[in-house]
Short mmCIF file of C-alpha atoms in Angstrom, two decimals:
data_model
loop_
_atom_site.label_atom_id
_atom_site.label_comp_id
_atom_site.label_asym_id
_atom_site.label_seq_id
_atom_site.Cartn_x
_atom_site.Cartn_y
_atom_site.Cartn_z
CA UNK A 1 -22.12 11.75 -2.51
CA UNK A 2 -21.76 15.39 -2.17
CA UNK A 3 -20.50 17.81 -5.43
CA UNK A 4 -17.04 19.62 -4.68
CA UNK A 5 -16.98 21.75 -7.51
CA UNK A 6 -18.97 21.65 -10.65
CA UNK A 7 -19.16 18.63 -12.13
CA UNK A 8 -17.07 16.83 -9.71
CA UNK A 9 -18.41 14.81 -6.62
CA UNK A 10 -16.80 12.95 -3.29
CA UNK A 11 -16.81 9.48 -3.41
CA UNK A 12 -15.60 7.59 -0.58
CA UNK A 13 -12.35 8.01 1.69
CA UNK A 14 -9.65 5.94 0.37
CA UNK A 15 -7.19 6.84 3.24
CA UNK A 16 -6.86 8.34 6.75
CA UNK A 17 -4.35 10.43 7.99
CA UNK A 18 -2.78 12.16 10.79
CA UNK A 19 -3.15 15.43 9.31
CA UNK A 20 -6.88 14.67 6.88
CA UNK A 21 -7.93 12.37 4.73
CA UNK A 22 -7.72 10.79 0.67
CA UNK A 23 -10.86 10.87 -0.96
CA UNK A 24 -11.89 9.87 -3.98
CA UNK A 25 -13.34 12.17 -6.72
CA UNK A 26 -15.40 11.37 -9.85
CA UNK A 27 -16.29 13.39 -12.48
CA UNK A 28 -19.82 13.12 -13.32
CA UNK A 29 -19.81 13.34 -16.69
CA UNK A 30 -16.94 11.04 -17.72
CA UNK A 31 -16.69 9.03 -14.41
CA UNK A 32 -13.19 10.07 -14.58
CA UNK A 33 -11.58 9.17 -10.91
CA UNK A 34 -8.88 11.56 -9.16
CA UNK A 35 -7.33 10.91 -5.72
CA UNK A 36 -7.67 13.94 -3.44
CA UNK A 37 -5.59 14.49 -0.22
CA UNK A 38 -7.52 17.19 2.24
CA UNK A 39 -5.89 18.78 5.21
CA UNK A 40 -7.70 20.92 7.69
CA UNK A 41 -5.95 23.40 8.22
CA UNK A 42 -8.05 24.42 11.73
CA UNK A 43 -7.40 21.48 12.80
CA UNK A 44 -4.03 21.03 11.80
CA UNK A 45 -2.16 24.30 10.93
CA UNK A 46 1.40 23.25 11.04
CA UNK A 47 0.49 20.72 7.93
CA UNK A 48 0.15 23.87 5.50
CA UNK A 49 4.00 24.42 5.24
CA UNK A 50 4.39 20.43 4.29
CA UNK A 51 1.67 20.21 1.82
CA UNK A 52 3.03 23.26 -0.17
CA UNK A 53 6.83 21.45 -0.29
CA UNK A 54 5.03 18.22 -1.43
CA UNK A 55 3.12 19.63 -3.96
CA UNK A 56 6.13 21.59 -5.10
CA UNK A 57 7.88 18.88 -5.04
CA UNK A 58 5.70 16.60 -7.49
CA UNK A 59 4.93 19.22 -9.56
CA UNK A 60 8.60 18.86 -11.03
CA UNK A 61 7.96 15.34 -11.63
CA UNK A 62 5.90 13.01 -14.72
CA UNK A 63 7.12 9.67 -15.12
CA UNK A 64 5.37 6.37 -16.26
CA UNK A 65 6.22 4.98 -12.82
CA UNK A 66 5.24 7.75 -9.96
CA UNK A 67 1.65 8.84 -9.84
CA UNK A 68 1.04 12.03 -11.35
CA UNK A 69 0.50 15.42 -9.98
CA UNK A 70 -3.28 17.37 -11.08
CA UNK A 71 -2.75 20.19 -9.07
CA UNK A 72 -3.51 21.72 -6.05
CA UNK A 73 -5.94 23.98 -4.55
CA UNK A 74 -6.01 26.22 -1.18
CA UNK A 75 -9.16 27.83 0.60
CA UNK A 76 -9.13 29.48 4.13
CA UNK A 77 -9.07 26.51 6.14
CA UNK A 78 -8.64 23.48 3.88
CA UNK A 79 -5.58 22.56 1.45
CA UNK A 80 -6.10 19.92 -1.09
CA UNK A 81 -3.27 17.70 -3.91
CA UNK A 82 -5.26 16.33 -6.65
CA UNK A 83 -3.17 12.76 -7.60
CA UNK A 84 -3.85 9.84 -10.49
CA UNK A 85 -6.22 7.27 -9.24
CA UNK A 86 -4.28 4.13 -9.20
CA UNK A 87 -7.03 1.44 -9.04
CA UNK A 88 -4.72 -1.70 -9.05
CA UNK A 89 -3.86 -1.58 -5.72
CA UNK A 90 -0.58 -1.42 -3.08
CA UNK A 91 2.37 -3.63 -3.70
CA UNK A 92 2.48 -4.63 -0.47
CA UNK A 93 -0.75 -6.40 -1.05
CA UNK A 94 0.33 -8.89 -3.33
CA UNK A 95 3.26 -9.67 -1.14
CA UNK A 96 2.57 -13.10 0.64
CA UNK A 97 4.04 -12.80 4.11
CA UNK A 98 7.03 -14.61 4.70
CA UNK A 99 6.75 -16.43 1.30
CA UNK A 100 7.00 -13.25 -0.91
CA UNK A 101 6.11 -13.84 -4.88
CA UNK A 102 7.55 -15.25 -7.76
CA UNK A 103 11.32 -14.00 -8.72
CA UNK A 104 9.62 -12.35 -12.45
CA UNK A 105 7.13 -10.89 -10.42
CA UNK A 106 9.19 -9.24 -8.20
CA UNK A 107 12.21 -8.64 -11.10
CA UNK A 108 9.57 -6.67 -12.95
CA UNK A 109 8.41 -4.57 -9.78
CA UNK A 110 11.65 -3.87 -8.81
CA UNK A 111 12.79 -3.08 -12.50
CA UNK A 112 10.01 -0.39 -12.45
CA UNK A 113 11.07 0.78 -8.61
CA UNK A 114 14.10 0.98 -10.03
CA UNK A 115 13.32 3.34 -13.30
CA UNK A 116 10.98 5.55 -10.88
CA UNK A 117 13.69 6.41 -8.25
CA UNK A 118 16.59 6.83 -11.01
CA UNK A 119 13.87 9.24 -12.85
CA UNK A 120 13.42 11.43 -9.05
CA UNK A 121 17.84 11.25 -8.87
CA UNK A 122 18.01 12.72 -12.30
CA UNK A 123 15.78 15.68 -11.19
CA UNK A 124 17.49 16.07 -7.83
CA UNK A 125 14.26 14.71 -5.57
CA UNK A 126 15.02 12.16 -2.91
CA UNK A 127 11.76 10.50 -1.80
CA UNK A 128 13.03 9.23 1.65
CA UNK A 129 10.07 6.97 2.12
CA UNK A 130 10.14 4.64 -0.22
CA UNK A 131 8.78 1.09 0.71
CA UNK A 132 5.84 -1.42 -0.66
CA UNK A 133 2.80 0.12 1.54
CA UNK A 134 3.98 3.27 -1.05
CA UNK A 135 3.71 1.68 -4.19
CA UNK A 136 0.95 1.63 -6.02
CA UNK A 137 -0.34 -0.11 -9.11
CA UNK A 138 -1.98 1.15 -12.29
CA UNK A 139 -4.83 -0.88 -13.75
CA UNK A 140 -2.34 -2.47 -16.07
CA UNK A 141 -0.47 -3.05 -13.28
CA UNK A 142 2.39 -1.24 -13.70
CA UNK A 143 4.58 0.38 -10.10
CA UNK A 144 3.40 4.02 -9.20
CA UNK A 145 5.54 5.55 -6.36
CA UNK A 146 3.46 7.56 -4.26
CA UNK A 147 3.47 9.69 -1.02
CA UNK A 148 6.09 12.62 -1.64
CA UNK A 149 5.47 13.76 1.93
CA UNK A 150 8.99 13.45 2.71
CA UNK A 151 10.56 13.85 -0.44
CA UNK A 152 13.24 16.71 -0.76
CA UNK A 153 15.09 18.35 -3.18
CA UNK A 154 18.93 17.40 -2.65
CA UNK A 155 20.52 18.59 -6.00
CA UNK A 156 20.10 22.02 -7.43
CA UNK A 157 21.79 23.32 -10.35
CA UNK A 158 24.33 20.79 -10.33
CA UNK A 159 25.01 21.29 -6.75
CA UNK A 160 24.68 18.49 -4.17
CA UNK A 161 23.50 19.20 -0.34
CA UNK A 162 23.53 16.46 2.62
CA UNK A 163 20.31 15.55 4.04
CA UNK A 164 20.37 15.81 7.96
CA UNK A 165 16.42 14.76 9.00
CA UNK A 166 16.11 11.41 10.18
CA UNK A 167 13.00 10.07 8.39
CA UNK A 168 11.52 6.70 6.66
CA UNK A 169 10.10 4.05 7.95
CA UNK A 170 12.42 1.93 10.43
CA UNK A 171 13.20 -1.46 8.32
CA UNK A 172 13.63 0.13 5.25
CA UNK A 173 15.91 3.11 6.30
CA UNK A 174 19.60 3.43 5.64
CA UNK A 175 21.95 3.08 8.42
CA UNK A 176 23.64 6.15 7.79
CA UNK A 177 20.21 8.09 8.03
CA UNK A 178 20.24 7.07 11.84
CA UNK A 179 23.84 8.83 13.07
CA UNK A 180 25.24 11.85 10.51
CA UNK A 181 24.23 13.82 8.02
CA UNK A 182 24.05 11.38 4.39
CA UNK A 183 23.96 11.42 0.92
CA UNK A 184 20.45 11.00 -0.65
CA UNK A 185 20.99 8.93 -3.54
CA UNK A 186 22.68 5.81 -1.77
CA UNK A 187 19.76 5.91 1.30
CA UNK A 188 16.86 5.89 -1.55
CA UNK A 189 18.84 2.86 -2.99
CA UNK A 190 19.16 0.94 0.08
CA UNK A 191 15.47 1.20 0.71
CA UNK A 192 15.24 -0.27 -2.78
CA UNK A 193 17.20 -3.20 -1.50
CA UNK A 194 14.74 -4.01 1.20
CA UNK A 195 11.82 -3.88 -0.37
CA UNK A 196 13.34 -6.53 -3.07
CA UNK A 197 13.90 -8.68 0.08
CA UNK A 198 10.41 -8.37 1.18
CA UNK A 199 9.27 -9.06 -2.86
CA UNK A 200 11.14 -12.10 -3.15
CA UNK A 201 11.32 -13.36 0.72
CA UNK A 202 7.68 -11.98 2.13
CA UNK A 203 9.53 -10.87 5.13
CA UNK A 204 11.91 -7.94 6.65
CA UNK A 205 15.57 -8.90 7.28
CA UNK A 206 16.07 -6.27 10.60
CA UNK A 207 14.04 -4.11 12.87
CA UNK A 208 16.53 -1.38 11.72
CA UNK A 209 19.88 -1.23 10.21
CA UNK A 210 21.73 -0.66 13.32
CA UNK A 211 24.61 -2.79 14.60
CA UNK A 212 22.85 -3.07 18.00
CA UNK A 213 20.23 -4.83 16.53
CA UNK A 214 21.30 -8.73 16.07
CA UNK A 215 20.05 -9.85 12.95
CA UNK A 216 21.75 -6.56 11.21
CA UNK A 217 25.21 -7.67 13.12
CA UNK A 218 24.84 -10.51 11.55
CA UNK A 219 24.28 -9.31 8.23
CA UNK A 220 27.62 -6.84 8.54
CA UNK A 221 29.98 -9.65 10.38
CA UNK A 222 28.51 -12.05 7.02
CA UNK A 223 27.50 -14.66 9.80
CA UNK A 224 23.47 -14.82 7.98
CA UNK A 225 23.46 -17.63 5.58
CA UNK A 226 21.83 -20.03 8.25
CA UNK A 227 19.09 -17.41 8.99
CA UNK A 228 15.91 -15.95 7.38
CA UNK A 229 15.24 -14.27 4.95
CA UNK A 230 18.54 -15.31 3.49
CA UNK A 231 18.48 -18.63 2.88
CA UNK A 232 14.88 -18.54 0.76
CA UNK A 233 16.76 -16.55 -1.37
CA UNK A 234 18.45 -17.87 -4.48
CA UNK A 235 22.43 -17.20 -4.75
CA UNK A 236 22.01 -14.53 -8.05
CA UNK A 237 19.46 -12.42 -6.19
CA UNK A 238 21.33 -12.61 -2.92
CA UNK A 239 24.37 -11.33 -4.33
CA UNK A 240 22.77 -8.37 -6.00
CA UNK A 241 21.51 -7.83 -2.36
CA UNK A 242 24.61 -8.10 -0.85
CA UNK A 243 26.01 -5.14 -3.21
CA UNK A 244 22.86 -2.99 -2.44
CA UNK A 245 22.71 -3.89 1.52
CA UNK A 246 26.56 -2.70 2.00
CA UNK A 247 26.46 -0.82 5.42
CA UNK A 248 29.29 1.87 3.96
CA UNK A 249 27.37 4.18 1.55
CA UNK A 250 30.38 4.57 -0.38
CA UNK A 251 30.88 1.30 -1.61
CA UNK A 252 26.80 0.69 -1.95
CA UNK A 253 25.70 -0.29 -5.66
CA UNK A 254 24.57 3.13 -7.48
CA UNK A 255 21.37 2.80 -9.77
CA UNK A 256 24.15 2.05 -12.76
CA UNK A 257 25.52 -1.07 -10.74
CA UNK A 258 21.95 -2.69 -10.32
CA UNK A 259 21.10 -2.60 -13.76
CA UNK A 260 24.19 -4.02 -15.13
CA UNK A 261 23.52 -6.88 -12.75
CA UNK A 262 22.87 -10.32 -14.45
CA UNK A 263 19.84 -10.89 -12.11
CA UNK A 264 18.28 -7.76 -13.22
CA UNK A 265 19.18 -8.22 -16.94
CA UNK A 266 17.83 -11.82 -16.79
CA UNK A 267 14.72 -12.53 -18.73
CA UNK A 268 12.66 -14.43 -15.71
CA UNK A 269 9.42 -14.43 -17.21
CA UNK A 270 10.77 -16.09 -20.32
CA UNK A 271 12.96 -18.46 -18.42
CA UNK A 272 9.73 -19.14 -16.32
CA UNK A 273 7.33 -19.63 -19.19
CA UNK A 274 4.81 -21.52 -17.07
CA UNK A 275 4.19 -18.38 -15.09
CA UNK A 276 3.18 -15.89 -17.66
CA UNK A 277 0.63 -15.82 -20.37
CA UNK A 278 1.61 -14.73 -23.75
CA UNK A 279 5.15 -13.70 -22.40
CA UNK A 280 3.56 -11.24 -19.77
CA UNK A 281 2.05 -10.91 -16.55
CA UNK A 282 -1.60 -12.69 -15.63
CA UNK A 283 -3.95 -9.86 -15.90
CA UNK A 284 -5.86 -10.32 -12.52
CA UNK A 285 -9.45 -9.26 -12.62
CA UNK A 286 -9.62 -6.79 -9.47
CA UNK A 287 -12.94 -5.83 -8.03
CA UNK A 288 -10.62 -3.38 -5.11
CA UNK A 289 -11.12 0.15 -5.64
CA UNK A 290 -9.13 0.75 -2.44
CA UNK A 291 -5.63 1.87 -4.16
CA UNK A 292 -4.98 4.24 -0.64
CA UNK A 293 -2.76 6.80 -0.86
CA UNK A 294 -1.03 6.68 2.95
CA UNK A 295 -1.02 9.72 4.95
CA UNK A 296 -0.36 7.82 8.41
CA UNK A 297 -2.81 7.18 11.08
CA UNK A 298 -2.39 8.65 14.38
CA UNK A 299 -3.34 6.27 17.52
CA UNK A 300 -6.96 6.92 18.16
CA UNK A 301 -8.29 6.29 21.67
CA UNK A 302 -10.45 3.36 22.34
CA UNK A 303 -13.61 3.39 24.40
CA UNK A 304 -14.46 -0.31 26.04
CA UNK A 305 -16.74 -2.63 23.85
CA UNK A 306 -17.25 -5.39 26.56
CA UNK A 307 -21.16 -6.19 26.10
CA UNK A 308 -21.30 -3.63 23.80
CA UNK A 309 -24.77 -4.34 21.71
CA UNK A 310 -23.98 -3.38 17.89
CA UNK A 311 -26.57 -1.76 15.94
CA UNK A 312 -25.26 -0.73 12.39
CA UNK A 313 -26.96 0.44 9.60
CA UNK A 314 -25.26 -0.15 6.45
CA UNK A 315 -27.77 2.25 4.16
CA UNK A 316 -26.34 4.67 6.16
CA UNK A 317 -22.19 3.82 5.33
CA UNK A 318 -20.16 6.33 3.49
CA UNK A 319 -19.18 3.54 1.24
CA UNK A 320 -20.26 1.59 -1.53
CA UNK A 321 -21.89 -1.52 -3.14
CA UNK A 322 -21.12 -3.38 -5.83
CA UNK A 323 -23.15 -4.26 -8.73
CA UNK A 324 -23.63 -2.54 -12.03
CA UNK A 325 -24.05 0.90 -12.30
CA UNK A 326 -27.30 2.57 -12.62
CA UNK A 327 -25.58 5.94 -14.44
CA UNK A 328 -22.58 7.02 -15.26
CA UNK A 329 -22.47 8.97 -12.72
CA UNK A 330 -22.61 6.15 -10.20
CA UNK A 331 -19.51 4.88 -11.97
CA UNK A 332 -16.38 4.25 -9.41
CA UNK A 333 -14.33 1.45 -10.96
CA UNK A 334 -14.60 -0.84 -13.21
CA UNK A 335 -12.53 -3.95 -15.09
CA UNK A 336 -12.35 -4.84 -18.67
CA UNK A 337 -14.96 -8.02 -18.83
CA UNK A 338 -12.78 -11.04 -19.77
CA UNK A 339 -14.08 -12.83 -22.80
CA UNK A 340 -13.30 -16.55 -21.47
CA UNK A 341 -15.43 -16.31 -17.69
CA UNK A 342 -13.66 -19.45 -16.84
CA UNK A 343 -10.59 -18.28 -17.12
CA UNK A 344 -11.72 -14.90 -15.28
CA UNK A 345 -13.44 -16.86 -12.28
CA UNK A 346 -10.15 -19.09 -11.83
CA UNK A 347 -8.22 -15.78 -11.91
CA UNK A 348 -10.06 -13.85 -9.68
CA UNK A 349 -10.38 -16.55 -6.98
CA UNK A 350 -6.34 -16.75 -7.04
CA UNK A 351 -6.56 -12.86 -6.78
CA UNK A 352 -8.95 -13.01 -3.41
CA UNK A 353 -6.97 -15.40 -1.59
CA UNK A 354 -4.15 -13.28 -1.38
CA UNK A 355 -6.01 -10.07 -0.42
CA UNK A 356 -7.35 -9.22 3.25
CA UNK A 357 -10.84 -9.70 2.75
CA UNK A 358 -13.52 -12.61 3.31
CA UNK A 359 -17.19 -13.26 2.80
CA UNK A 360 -19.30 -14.48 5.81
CA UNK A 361 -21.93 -16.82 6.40
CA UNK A 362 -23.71 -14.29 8.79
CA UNK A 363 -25.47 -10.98 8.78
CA UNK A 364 -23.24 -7.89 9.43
CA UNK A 365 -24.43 -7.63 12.82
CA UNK A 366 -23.66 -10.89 13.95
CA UNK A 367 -20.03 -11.13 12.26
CA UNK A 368 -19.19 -7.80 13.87
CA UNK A 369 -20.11 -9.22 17.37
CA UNK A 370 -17.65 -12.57 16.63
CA UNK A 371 -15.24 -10.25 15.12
CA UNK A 372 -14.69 -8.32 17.98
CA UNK A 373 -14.78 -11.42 20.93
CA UNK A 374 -12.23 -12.90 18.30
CA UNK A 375 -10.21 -9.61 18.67
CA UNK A 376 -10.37 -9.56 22.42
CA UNK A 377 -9.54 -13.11 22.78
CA UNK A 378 -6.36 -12.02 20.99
CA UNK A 379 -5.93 -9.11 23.07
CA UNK A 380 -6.30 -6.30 20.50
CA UNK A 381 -8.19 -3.39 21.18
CA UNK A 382 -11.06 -2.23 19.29
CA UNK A 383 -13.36 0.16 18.61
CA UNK A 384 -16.89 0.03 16.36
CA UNK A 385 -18.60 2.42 14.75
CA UNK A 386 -22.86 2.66 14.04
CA UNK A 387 -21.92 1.44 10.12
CA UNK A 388 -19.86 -1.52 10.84
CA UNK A 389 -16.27 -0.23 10.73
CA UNK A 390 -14.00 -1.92 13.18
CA UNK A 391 -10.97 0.06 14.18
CA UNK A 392 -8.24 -2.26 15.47
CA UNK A 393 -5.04 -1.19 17.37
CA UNK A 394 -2.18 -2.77 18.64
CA UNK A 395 2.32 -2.88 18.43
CA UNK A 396 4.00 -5.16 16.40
CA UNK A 397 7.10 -6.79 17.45
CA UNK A 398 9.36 -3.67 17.50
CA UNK A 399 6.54 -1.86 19.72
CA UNK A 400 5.20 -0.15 16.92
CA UNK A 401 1.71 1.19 16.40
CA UNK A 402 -0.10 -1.08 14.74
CA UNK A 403 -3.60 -0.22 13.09
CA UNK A 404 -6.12 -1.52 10.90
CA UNK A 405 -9.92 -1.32 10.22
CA UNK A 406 -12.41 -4.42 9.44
CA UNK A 407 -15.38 -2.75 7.33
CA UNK A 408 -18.66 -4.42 6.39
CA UNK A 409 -19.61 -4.14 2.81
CA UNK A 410 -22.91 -5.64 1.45
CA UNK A 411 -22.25 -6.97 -1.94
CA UNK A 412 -25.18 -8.21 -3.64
CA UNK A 413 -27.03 -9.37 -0.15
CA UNK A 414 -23.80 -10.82 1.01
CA UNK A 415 -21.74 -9.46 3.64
CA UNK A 416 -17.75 -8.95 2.70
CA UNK A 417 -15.33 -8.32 4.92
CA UNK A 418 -12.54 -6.12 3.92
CA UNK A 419 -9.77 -5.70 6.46
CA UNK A 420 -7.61 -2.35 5.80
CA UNK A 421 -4.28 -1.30 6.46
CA UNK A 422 -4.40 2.36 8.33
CA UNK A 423 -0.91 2.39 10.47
CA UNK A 424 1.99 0.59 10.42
CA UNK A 425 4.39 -2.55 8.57
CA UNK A 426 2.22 -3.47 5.53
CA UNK A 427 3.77 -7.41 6.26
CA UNK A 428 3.17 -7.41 9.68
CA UNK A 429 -0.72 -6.53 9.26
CA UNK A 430 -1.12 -9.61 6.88
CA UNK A 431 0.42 -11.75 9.53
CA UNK A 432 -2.27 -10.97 11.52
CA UNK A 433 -5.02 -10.99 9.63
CA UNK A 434 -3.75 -14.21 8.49
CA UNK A 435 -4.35 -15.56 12.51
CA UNK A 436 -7.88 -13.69 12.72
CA UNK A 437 -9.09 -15.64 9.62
CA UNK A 438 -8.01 -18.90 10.68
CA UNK A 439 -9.90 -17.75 14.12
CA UNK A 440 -12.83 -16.77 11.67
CA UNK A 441 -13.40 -19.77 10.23
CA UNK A 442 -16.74 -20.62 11.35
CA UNK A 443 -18.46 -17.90 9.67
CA UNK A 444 -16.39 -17.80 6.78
CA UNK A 445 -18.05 -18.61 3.67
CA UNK A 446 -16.81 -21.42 1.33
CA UNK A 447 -19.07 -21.96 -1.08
CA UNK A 448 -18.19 -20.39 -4.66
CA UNK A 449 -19.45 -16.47 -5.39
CA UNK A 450 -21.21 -15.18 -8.15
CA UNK A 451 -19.40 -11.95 -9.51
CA UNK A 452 -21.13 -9.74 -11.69
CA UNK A 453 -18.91 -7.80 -13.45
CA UNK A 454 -16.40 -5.65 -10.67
CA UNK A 455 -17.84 -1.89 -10.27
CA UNK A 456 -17.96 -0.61 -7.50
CA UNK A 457 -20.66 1.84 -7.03
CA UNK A 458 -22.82 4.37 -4.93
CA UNK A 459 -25.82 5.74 -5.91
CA UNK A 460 -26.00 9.42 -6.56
CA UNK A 461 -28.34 11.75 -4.31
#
């Protein structure tokens, strides 16, 4: 772990990017932990312009619910954003593909979704991106918007402009986005809408909102009720859906209309007592530091691993281990200890089963080698690195880019398994890492873990 400036030292990479990379940065005296985004700018000069109009752009903003600005700093060749930490995650991770999560769950991530973008319309800022792979969570697990790399200003001293760029990510974008110039405020609201189908259902309703595609005809000619996601959904939800999902922008719910809705007024967690503890939400005992800001991944090129003979040396990883921490300094992340360990093992084990992540019955060598003949049976293409990282690449079903890395992490003489999200439809990637598991199976480990308590940590040079 190298110092940046006084006081301050790299951690690990939390994200990858087209443009750089996020790192994470700890001061060494308080163990404080700041998200960084880097950009080389000799590598990447036309980024300079961007990261200036996202950092002005977040500068305006502080909110509960979007992660805060720190500042930023320039040099000759490198431009840095300083962000909060959020160590509880990405929504998107505690979304169960094609089965979703319970309706409070969702009602009070949406609620929050919905209180973060009405906060960016008062100040004028569309965010244009808005889906689960960019929400974050708080260690009290409270909704974080992130990534203002598309965000604009639309409304300026009381005047209102039309947006004209075409941007977002294909499900979640508004259909008028795709053909003419559009208002900002009902687009950012649509994408709300989607997202609450992919909370509650676990599953995206259309490739993109465009007539030619069928299962958005059929949503506009009303012919869905037969079809997924639809009919998962219960009839009060649906219909606040149906008033958000409206193809005109005109007659789309605003941000007032949603939050006079009885679905969103409804008390779920109350009504759904056997769901909460002490009225609120199950606090989940997290031993994740990975809360990854996204930059986007751009499609790396893959050399051939047939017969390839994998020598990796974990000492010499970038990354972490976890036990406790020696020093302070060594300090990453770490959880409040739960009084009743019971209660915090039963918790935790319900936590791991819906993240992407396993342990294995085999050293890191081995499970790299059956990782990657699993892969190829499959037909994705990989590539491995000397300190176990597996990069995987492939398209989804609308012939996206698809990408995702496997990395080994020794945790206490066992070997995890912690499969990553780099590129691409945050639900589509747990589909398939659902299918490698079950083709995993073998040298998955059953047996119950012993957790000390979760801090993640690296020890300092």
């Amino acid at each position: 772990m190298a110092e940046f400036v006084d006081g301050w030292f790299f951690g690990h990479t939390l994200g990858e990017g087209a443009y750089g990379e996020v790192k994470l940065v700890i001061n060494k005296t308080t163990g404080e932990a700041v998200a960084m985004k880097m950009i080389d700018l000799q590598k990447h000069p036309d980024a300079k312009q961007n990261m200036k109009k996202e950092a002005t752009v977040h500068r305006m903003l502080s909110n509960p619910n979007i992660i805060r600005y720190y500042g930023q700093r320039s040099e000759a060749t490198m431009e840095y954003i300083f962000l909060e930490y959020a160590s509880g995650g990405e929504l998107f991770d505690r979304i169960e593909p094609d089965i979703g999560m319970p309706s409070w769950e969702a009602q009070r991530y949406f609620k929050q979704l919905i209180s973060a973008v009405e906060y960016l319309h008062g100040h004028g800022v569309a965010h244009r991106d808005l889906k689960p792979e960019n929400l974050l969570l708080d260690d009290k697990d409270n909704l974080k918007v992130s990534d203002f790399g598309l965000a604009t200003v639309y409304r300026l001293q009381g005047r209102e402009r039309l947006l004209e760029k075409r941007c977002g990510t294909l499900p979640y974008v508004a259909p008028e986005v795709l053909v003419h110039p559009y208002r900002a405020e009902p687009a950012d609201v649509w994408s709300c809408g989607i997202i609450l189908v992919a909370l509650l259902a676990g599953e995206l309703p259309w490739d993109e909102a465009n007539p030619q595609c069928p299962e958005y005809a059929a949503w506009i000619e009303a012919k869905y009720m037969s079809l997924t996601p639809w009919k998962k959904l219960d009839t009060i939800p649906l219909g606040l859906i149906r008033n958000v999902l409206i193809h005109a922008p005109v007659s789309r719910f605003k941000i007032t209309d949603i939050k006079t809705h009885r679905w969103y007024l409804k008390n779920l967690c109350k009504d759904n007592s056997e769901d909460c503890i002490d009225g609120g939400r199950l606090k989940c005992l997290r031993y994740d530091e990975e809360a990854i800001t996204r930059l986007g991944l751009s499609q790396p090129e893959f050399p051939d691993t047939e017969n390839q003979v994998f020598q990796i040396n974990l000492d010499e990883r970038p990354g972490f281990s976890f036990s406790q921490p020696a020093a302070l300094e060594d300090l990453f992340l770490s959880t409040q200890p739960v009084q009743n360990t019971q209660t915090s093992q039963n918790t935790f084990q319900r936590l791991v089963k819906r993240m992407t992540r396993f342990f294995v019955k085999t050293d890191c060598e081995e499970t790299v080698r059956t990782l990657v003949k699993t892969l190829k049976e499959q037909n994705y293409t990989c590539r491995v690195n000397d300190v176990g990282i597996v990069t995987v690449s492939t398209v989804d079903r609308r012939k996206m880019p698809l990408v995702f890395k496997a990395i080994m992490v020794e945790m206490d003489g066992q070997i995890l398994v912690d499969f990553r999200l780099s590129k691409g439809c945050g639900l589509e990637f747990k589909r398939r890492f659902i299918r490698i598991k079950e083709r995993l199976d073998s040298v998955i480990f059953k047996g119950s873990v012993t957790w000390p308590i979760a801090v993640a940590t690296k020890t300092m040079p």
